[in-house]
Amino acid sequence: MVEKLEEPKKVFVKTYGCQMNVYDSNRMEDALEQDGYERTSDMADADLVLLNTCHIREKAAEKVYSEVGRIRKIKEKRADTNRPMTIGVTGCVAQAEGSEIMKRAKAVDLVAGPQTYHRIADIVHRAEQGQRPVETEFEIEEKFAKLPAATAKQVQARGVASFLTVQEGCDKFCTFCVVPYTRGAEVSRTAKQIVDEAQGMIDAGVREVTLLGQNVNAWHGEGFDGREWGLGELLHELAKIKGMERLRYTTSHPVDMDESLINAHRELDCLMPYLHLPVQAGSDKILKAMNRHHTVEDYMHIIDRMREVSPDMAISGDFIVGFPGETEEDFEETLNVVRKVKYASAFSFKYSTRPGTPGADMKNQVPEDVKSERLQRLQALLNQQQEEFNQTCVGRKMDILLEKKGRRAGQLIGRSPWLQSVIVDESLGNPGDIVHVEITEAAPNSLNAVLAQKEQ
Ligand code: SAH
Ligand code: SF4
Ligand code: F3S
């Protein structure tokens, strides 16, 4: 018999990758907390360490093994005490590599893929008994239906802006991407599940909800009126919740941008004027090789429509440079798209070959030094655009949602409608307040502001 501990066991979850992993980590923590664990932010003090991993690029996946190597040292020191440490790998590396992880990293006690989290407490118990479980089956609907709802206290602990996954998995199979393999087929949660969860968040004091999905705008389901709804209709329903001050959604795919979603930006005041719409590359030849199912023209058309409906719309995107076959000319076309769109922010990456994806087997891979050089040029342009966008905000008045304390004493950080961090004096209010400010200064990654008079 294991000696009974006075203190509850402590869990530490480290999250890598996308916002959907952040959301999943929250749900796992909530479930484990309801199972008697206590959360800790000190890994060395944890009885259970879960690494919720990302497999999107090679570097992201490799990080996991070096982290396990580090934690192993703590685990070894604790082996002979009455507080042994359990290490688990969850997330997309768990799904992609399964039992291989156990072989490569002997310190790992459990492996659980993204669709098994509704059973996480049970999987952990089995790991604690030394069974070394590896769970990688797909049951997306089960997961969301069976995970316990967060309590108001748990929601509050995370602040006034929450993520809410509405859709998971992907059927698009871009030739560079692991997501369809790690997250499984595209599944939408029901409108009722989503609205109930959002209502719970708002009741607990949340002011801003960001709907998440690998292809969030592919969300669809039966609406409350019996008709088939898309994301536009779902946003309309969520906007009806009293106290829902701000709505966002990410990440969208160009193929699934329909008119109802575009028009929602005109119709709903609480829908923030911000669209994250990855284009990946600016050459039709490369887009075709990527299996993106859209052209540059299709993409530009959506951007134009968005700006027609909401002239204030900030656009953000993702880019991959050096996909197999990308020539200097193709890359120049990517720069041209950037020049036309004028991004408020963006993420850009060197193409990383992922085992098992079609891109990995393509001939004409681009040499590493060429990728690096292109990435540098692209990022220089994107950074410049982000700075310009931030500069245009100086002197502007806007509502910001106060979120949390700033790094320096006496500061609060708020969020602009365009997702910028805005630093203000703490005398302006409390987290959860929406305050009207005037931007006084812009830095590359944040803005400063003072209280503005509401003009009427
Ligand atoms: N579903 C979203 C993207 C999800 S992955 C979409 O379709 O746009 C997030 C980003 O990671 C992608 O937009 C892409 O830019 C990047 N990415 C995905 N696979 C990659 C790879 N093999 N190499 C480099 N970047 C990659
Ligand atoms: Fe990956 Fe493409 Fe699916 Fe996005 S749409 S998750 S890039 S396969
Ligand atoms: Fe990474 Fe999986 Fe998200 S691969 S980006 S954590 S869906």
XYZ file of C-alpha atoms and ligand atoms in Angstrom:
497
model
C 0.000 0.000 0.000
C 1.180 3.473 -0.834
C 1.457 5.635 2.249
C -1.472 7.993 2.494
C -0.504 11.597 1.974
C -1.779 14.380 4.165
C -1.683 16.893 1.372
C -3.601 16.593 -1.882
C -1.488 15.627 -4.862
C -0.341 18.494 -7.027
C -0.515 18.744 -10.782
C 1.548 20.920 -13.087
C 0.570 21.196 -16.743
C 2.943 22.712 -19.279
C 1.326 23.738 -22.544
C 2.937 23.929 -25.968
C 1.467 24.812 -29.372
C -1.823 26.419 -30.232
C -4.666 27.940 -28.260
C -6.632 24.718 -28.539
C -3.951 23.116 -26.418
C -4.342 25.939 -23.899
C -8.051 25.216 -23.752
C -7.447 21.453 -23.444
C -4.918 22.002 -20.652
C -7.509 24.054 -18.790
C -10.097 21.319 -19.163
C -7.635 18.657 -17.974
C -6.643 20.760 -14.972
C -10.299 21.298 -14.123
C -11.056 17.582 -14.388
C -8.048 16.639 -12.253
C -8.889 19.319 -9.709
C -12.381 17.908 -9.427
C -10.693 14.528 -8.911
C -8.811 15.839 -5.878
C -5.627 17.281 -7.340
C -4.424 20.744 -6.569
C -2.856 22.928 -9.226
C 0.690 24.173 -8.811
C 2.802 26.512 -10.866
C 6.004 24.981 -9.503
C 6.978 21.926 -11.492
C 9.490 20.751 -8.894
C 6.693 20.555 -6.338
C 4.294 18.568 -8.526
C 3.303 14.925 -8.060
C 1.997 14.840 -11.614
C 3.575 16.696 -14.535
C 1.694 16.737 -17.822
C 3.355 18.046 -20.961
C 0.614 19.001 -23.385
C 2.566 18.931 -26.598
C 2.583 20.216 -30.164
C 3.725 18.331 -33.262
C 3.285 21.045 -35.874
C 6.989 21.594 -36.607
C 10.017 19.439 -35.912
C 11.406 21.830 -33.319
C 8.136 21.889 -31.416
C 8.120 18.092 -31.174
C 11.770 17.829 -30.137
C 11.250 20.263 -27.260
C 9.232 17.589 -25.493
C 12.112 15.165 -25.268
C 14.529 17.721 -23.915
C 11.930 18.779 -21.352
C 11.346 15.172 -20.270
C 15.124 14.856 -19.872
C 15.121 17.798 -17.482
C 12.128 16.631 -15.452
C 13.581 13.141 -15.204
C 16.283 14.490 -12.919
C 13.661 15.769 -10.462
C 11.770 12.530 -10.755
C 14.868 10.461 -9.981
C 15.602 12.478 -6.849
C 12.071 11.884 -5.651
C 11.993 8.175 -6.484
C 12.784 6.963 -2.983
C 10.554 9.397 -1.130
C 6.861 9.024 -0.376
C 6.161 11.493 -3.164
C 7.088 9.802 -6.438
C 6.560 11.887 -9.544
C 4.394 10.843 -12.472
C 5.193 12.256 -15.919
C 2.647 12.294 -18.726
C 2.821 13.338 -22.352
C -0.482 14.509 -23.826
C -1.368 16.475 -26.962
C -0.322 16.092 -30.551
C 3.088 14.454 -30.009
C 1.345 11.855 -27.859
C -1.079 11.185 -30.693
C 1.574 11.091 -33.400
C 4.212 9.040 -31.627
C 2.191 6.955 -29.141
C 4.175 4.182 -27.517
C 7.362 5.322 -29.266
C 7.540 8.003 -26.588
C 7.689 5.373 -23.858
C 10.560 3.660 -25.647
C 12.522 6.826 -26.262
C 11.866 8.474 -22.906
C 11.729 5.856 -20.167
C 10.771 8.425 -17.538
C 7.362 8.922 -19.146
C 4.558 7.142 -17.276
C 1.587 7.895 -19.511
C 0.794 8.944 -23.069
C -2.656 10.367 -23.847
C -3.805 11.772 -27.194
C -6.068 14.844 -27.508
C -9.290 12.838 -27.768
C -8.906 10.932 -24.504
C -8.965 13.775 -22.002
C -12.411 12.978 -20.652
C -10.686 9.909 -19.181
C -7.570 11.734 -18.002
C -8.132 11.123 -14.274
C -8.479 7.388 -14.867
C -5.434 7.301 -17.150
C -3.420 9.116 -14.483
C -4.517 6.665 -11.772
C -3.393 3.768 -13.925
C -0.055 5.454 -14.523
C 0.380 5.960 -10.787
C -0.068 2.227 -10.340
C 2.767 1.645 -12.781
C 0.713 0.518 -15.790
C 2.297 2.984 -18.279
C -0.931 3.515 -20.276
C -0.838 4.688 -23.899
C -4.205 6.036 -25.031
C -4.583 7.391 -28.542
C -8.064 6.563 -29.817
C -10.307 9.184 -31.377
C -13.573 10.066 -29.656
C -13.940 13.811 -30.112
C -17.642 14.031 -29.316
C -17.218 11.890 -26.230
C -14.425 14.074 -24.997
C -16.413 17.290 -24.925
C -19.640 15.697 -23.746
C -17.966 13.900 -20.858
C -15.401 16.352 -19.579
C -16.764 17.935 -16.404
C -17.897 21.548 -16.749
C -15.566 24.074 -15.163
C -16.820 25.532 -11.891
C -17.303 29.303 -11.618
C -14.206 29.440 -9.409
C -12.129 27.639 -12.006
C -13.317 29.992 -14.753
C -12.623 33.048 -12.595
C -9.092 31.896 -11.841
C -8.287 32.300 -15.533
C -9.400 35.872 -15.928
C -11.927 37.816 -17.944
C -11.084 36.511 -21.425
C -11.703 32.838 -22.156
C -11.112 30.356 -24.934
C -13.906 28.035 -25.964
C -13.241 25.234 -28.439
C -16.227 24.810 -30.767
C -14.724 22.620 -33.451
C -11.878 20.209 -33.528
C -9.939 18.187 -36.063
C -9.502 18.791 -39.759
C -10.442 17.115 -43.035
C -8.479 19.442 -45.290
C -5.140 17.637 -45.443
C -2.857 20.458 -46.473
C 0.240 18.621 -47.635
C 2.501 20.198 -45.010
C 0.320 19.660 -41.965
C 0.036 17.036 -39.210
C -3.212 18.272 -37.689
C -5.581 15.883 -39.522
C -3.469 13.015 -38.169
C -3.026 14.301 -34.628
C -6.510 15.700 -34.013
C -8.536 13.463 -36.268
C -11.508 14.233 -38.491
C -13.340 17.535 -38.302
C -16.066 17.505 -35.639
C -18.291 20.359 -34.447
C -19.615 20.540 -30.909
C -23.361 21.098 -30.648
C -24.712 24.651 -30.485
C -26.293 23.835 -27.122
C -23.026 22.632 -25.563
C -21.285 25.770 -26.775
C -23.961 28.248 -25.703
C -24.239 26.600 -22.267
C -20.507 26.737 -21.765
C -20.353 30.372 -22.877
C -23.233 31.251 -20.537
C -21.322 29.614 -17.665
C -18.282 31.691 -18.510
C -20.231 34.931 -18.614
C -22.005 34.091 -15.342
C -18.578 33.620 -13.769
C -17.458 37.096 -14.881
C -15.883 36.487 -18.294
C -16.256 39.433 -20.674
C -14.598 38.163 -23.836
C -14.913 34.733 -25.423
C -12.687 33.505 -28.246
C -14.145 30.571 -30.145
C -11.478 28.118 -31.185
C -11.126 25.497 -33.863
C -8.407 24.224 -36.164
C -10.880 25.421 -38.780
C -13.218 27.394 -36.607
C -15.292 28.674 -39.513
C -15.990 25.124 -40.655
C -18.167 24.867 -37.541
C -21.715 23.826 -38.374
C -24.579 22.214 -36.569
C -28.303 22.165 -35.990
C -29.442 25.550 -34.757
C -32.047 26.328 -32.118
C -34.474 27.158 -34.919
C -34.044 23.702 -36.448
C -32.054 25.044 -39.393
C -28.432 24.207 -40.148
C -26.219 26.908 -38.660
C -22.727 28.001 -39.576
C -20.334 30.042 -37.466
C -22.120 33.299 -38.399
C -25.414 32.078 -36.909
C -23.662 30.669 -33.853
C -22.033 34.053 -33.239
C -25.450 35.718 -33.471
C -26.762 33.365 -30.792
C -23.762 33.895 -28.519
C -24.064 37.661 -28.928
C -27.509 37.426 -27.293
C -25.988 36.343 -23.981
C -26.288 39.269 -21.604
C -22.843 40.402 -20.529
C -21.096 39.005 -23.606
C -19.057 42.109 -24.319
C -16.659 40.718 -26.878
C -16.514 37.785 -29.256
C -13.616 36.550 -31.355
C -12.890 33.398 -33.328
C -9.780 31.735 -34.649
C -8.383 30.110 -36.867
C -10.358 30.522 -40.063
C -9.747 28.845 -43.390
C -10.346 30.860 -46.587
C -12.480 28.088 -48.106
C -14.999 28.270 -45.250
C -15.462 32.066 -45.120
C -19.145 32.434 -45.968
C -21.254 35.573 -46.339
C -23.120 34.986 -43.107
C -19.854 35.074 -41.166
C -18.592 38.101 -43.084
C -21.871 39.960 -42.525
C -21.840 39.108 -38.828
C -19.053 41.662 -38.562
C -21.475 44.359 -39.676
C -24.390 43.069 -37.636
C -22.800 42.337 -34.261
C -21.237 45.121 -32.215
C -19.565 42.658 -29.884
C -17.785 40.828 -32.704
C -14.286 42.276 -32.731
C -12.896 43.702 -36.004
C -10.105 41.189 -36.286
C -9.659 38.290 -38.657
C -6.912 35.703 -38.481
C -6.906 34.250 -41.970
C -3.793 32.310 -42.946
C -2.825 32.398 -46.610
C 0.408 30.383 -46.172
C 1.839 31.377 -49.558
C 1.265 33.982 -52.265
C 1.758 31.823 -55.342
C -1.080 29.789 -56.823
C 1.375 27.099 -57.832
C 2.509 26.653 -54.243
C -1.035 26.897 -52.860
C -1.989 24.062 -55.203
C 0.976 21.954 -54.100
C -0.059 22.679 -50.516
C -3.588 21.423 -51.307
C -5.079 24.625 -49.918
C -8.103 24.624 -52.276
C -8.003 28.374 -52.799
C -6.121 30.819 -54.981
C -4.530 34.128 -54.094
C -7.443 35.840 -55.831
C -9.968 33.995 -53.644
C -8.047 35.106 -50.586
C -7.845 38.740 -51.689
C -11.554 38.714 -52.466
C -12.349 37.692 -48.878
C -10.085 40.413 -47.504
C -11.821 42.990 -49.724
C -15.285 41.799 -48.647
C -14.275 41.939 -44.999
C -13.024 45.478 -45.351
C -16.172 46.494 -47.195
C -18.292 45.209 -44.333
C -15.989 46.509 -41.630
C -13.469 49.112 -42.837
C -11.675 48.913 -39.517
C -10.904 45.240 -39.861
C -7.388 44.186 -38.817
C -6.041 41.207 -40.699
C -3.616 38.669 -39.357
C -2.193 35.592 -41.034
C 0.148 32.617 -41.084
C 2.877 32.052 -43.665
C 5.143 29.174 -44.573
C 8.295 29.908 -46.552
C 10.320 27.331 -48.436
C 7.606 24.812 -49.183
C 8.969 22.251 -51.707
C 9.232 23.807 -55.174
C 9.043 27.421 -53.953
C 11.217 29.544 -56.249
C 12.415 33.073 -55.621
C 9.567 34.256 -57.875
C 6.984 32.335 -55.875
C 8.347 33.845 -52.712
C 8.193 37.361 -54.221
C 4.484 36.723 -54.775
C 4.094 36.039 -51.068
C 5.726 39.408 -50.353
C 3.317 41.002 -52.808
C 0.302 39.600 -51.004
C 1.684 40.970 -47.744
C 2.156 44.395 -49.325
C -1.434 44.395 -50.576
C -3.129 43.108 -47.440
C -1.138 45.138 -44.880
C -1.196 42.835 -41.885
C -1.724 44.041 -38.345
C 0.131 40.980 -37.087
C 1.250 37.617 -38.433
C 3.038 34.359 -37.760
C 5.592 33.075 -40.231
C 7.549 29.849 -40.298
C 10.130 27.965 -42.298
C 8.610 24.879 -43.831
C 9.335 21.918 -41.582
C 9.059 18.442 -43.108
C 6.669 16.339 -41.098
C 6.905 12.555 -41.323
C 3.798 10.998 -42.847
C 2.619 14.137 -44.669
C 2.788 14.309 -48.489
C 5.105 17.334 -48.365
C 7.816 15.276 -46.732
C 8.106 13.041 -49.798
C 8.122 15.841 -52.347
C 11.291 16.248 -54.327
C 12.596 19.798 -54.822
C 12.866 20.539 -51.082
C 14.203 24.042 -50.511
C 17.650 24.276 -48.846
C 17.677 25.427 -45.235
C 19.752 28.559 -45.887
C 17.333 29.710 -48.587
C 14.401 29.199 -46.205
C 16.183 31.194 -43.504
C 16.940 34.045 -45.845
C 13.342 34.207 -47.098
C 11.941 34.055 -43.606
C 14.112 36.988 -42.612
C 12.878 39.092 -45.504
C 9.254 38.179 -44.874
C 9.501 38.881 -41.170
C 11.176 42.240 -41.763
C 8.187 43.263 -43.880
C 5.600 41.845 -41.466
C 7.264 43.520 -38.477
C 7.301 46.802 -40.324
C 3.585 46.457 -41.070
C 2.773 45.617 -37.464
C 4.675 48.697 -36.300
C 2.891 50.841 -38.849
C -0.447 49.483 -37.746
C 0.378 50.225 -34.119
C 1.558 53.732 -35.054
C -1.749 54.517 -36.773
C -3.419 53.931 -33.406
C -1.584 56.815 -31.694
C -4.093 59.561 -30.947
C -6.992 57.204 -31.526
C -9.700 56.634 -28.946
C -10.929 53.130 -28.339
C -12.496 50.798 -25.791
C -10.149 48.370 -24.155
C -10.952 45.409 -21.943
C -8.809 45.475 -18.812
C -7.404 41.986 -18.336
C -4.661 41.740 -15.739
C -1.838 43.402 -13.841
C 1.076 44.609 -15.937
C 4.697 43.659 -15.487
C 5.468 46.894 -13.649
C 3.794 47.909 -10.416
C 0.861 50.240 -10.923
C 0.100 49.039 -14.448
C -2.816 47.179 -15.923
C -2.871 45.466 -19.307
C -5.909 45.776 -21.492
C -6.782 44.448 -24.914
C -7.729 46.646 -27.853
C -10.441 45.548 -30.312
C -7.521 44.635 -32.615
C -5.913 42.342 -30.074
C -3.105 44.724 -29.158
C -1.873 44.839 -25.567
C -2.575 48.268 -24.117
C -0.740 49.383 -20.983
C -2.585 51.793 -18.690
C -2.389 53.065 -15.141
C -4.144 50.841 -12.626
C -6.278 53.766 -11.453
C -8.323 53.324 -14.653
C -10.251 50.378 -13.289
C -10.246 46.675 -12.568
C -9.886 43.549 -14.675
C -13.196 43.011 -16.456
C -13.885 46.726 -16.945
C -14.141 48.124 -20.436
C -12.660 51.596 -20.466
C -12.471 54.257 -23.138
C -8.860 55.325 -23.645
C -6.733 57.409 -25.924
C -3.554 55.837 -27.265
C -0.513 57.950 -26.452
C 2.376 55.803 -27.634
C 3.027 52.748 -29.770
C 5.796 50.189 -29.409
C 6.233 47.177 -31.717
C 4.305 44.863 -29.379
C 2.177 47.113 -27.205
C 0.472 50.467 -26.858
C 0.290 52.964 -24.002
C -2.912 54.817 -23.240
C -4.628 57.260 -20.903
C -8.274 57.678 -20.020
C -10.241 59.442 -22.763
C -13.418 61.416 -22.483
C -16.295 59.616 -24.144
C -17.317 61.832 -27.039
C -21.010 61.888 -27.703
N -5.889 25.376 -39.555
C -5.085 26.506 -39.705
C -3.648 26.329 -39.239
C -3.279 25.374 -38.166
S -1.548 25.083 -37.924
C -5.066 26.884 -41.185
O -5.441 26.116 -42.014
O -4.631 27.947 -41.496
C -0.906 26.686 -37.572
C 0.113 27.173 -38.540
O 1.301 26.415 -38.462
C -0.290 27.050 -39.990
O -1.121 28.078 -40.393
C 1.021 27.055 -40.711
O 1.391 28.352 -41.084
C 1.985 26.488 -39.686
N 2.429 25.153 -40.072
C 1.691 24.033 -40.148
N 2.443 22.998 -40.573
C 3.690 23.479 -40.787
C 4.910 22.908 -41.251
N 4.981 21.627 -41.599
N 5.996 23.711 -41.346
C 5.917 25.012 -40.998
N 4.802 25.603 -40.571
C 3.686 24.848 -40.455
Fe -3.546 21.881 -41.145
Fe -4.547 22.663 -43.449
Fe -6.115 21.566 -41.629
Fe -5.148 23.996 -41.256
S -6.554 23.382 -42.878
S -5.223 22.340 -39.763
S -3.148 23.843 -42.158
S -4.478 20.558 -42.716
Fe 0.332 21.913 -32.411
Fe -1.558 20.144 -32.250
Fe -2.139 22.699 -32.058
S 0.167 20.047 -33.586
S -0.605 23.638 -33.321
S -0.936 21.550 -30.649
S -3.350 21.162 -33.051
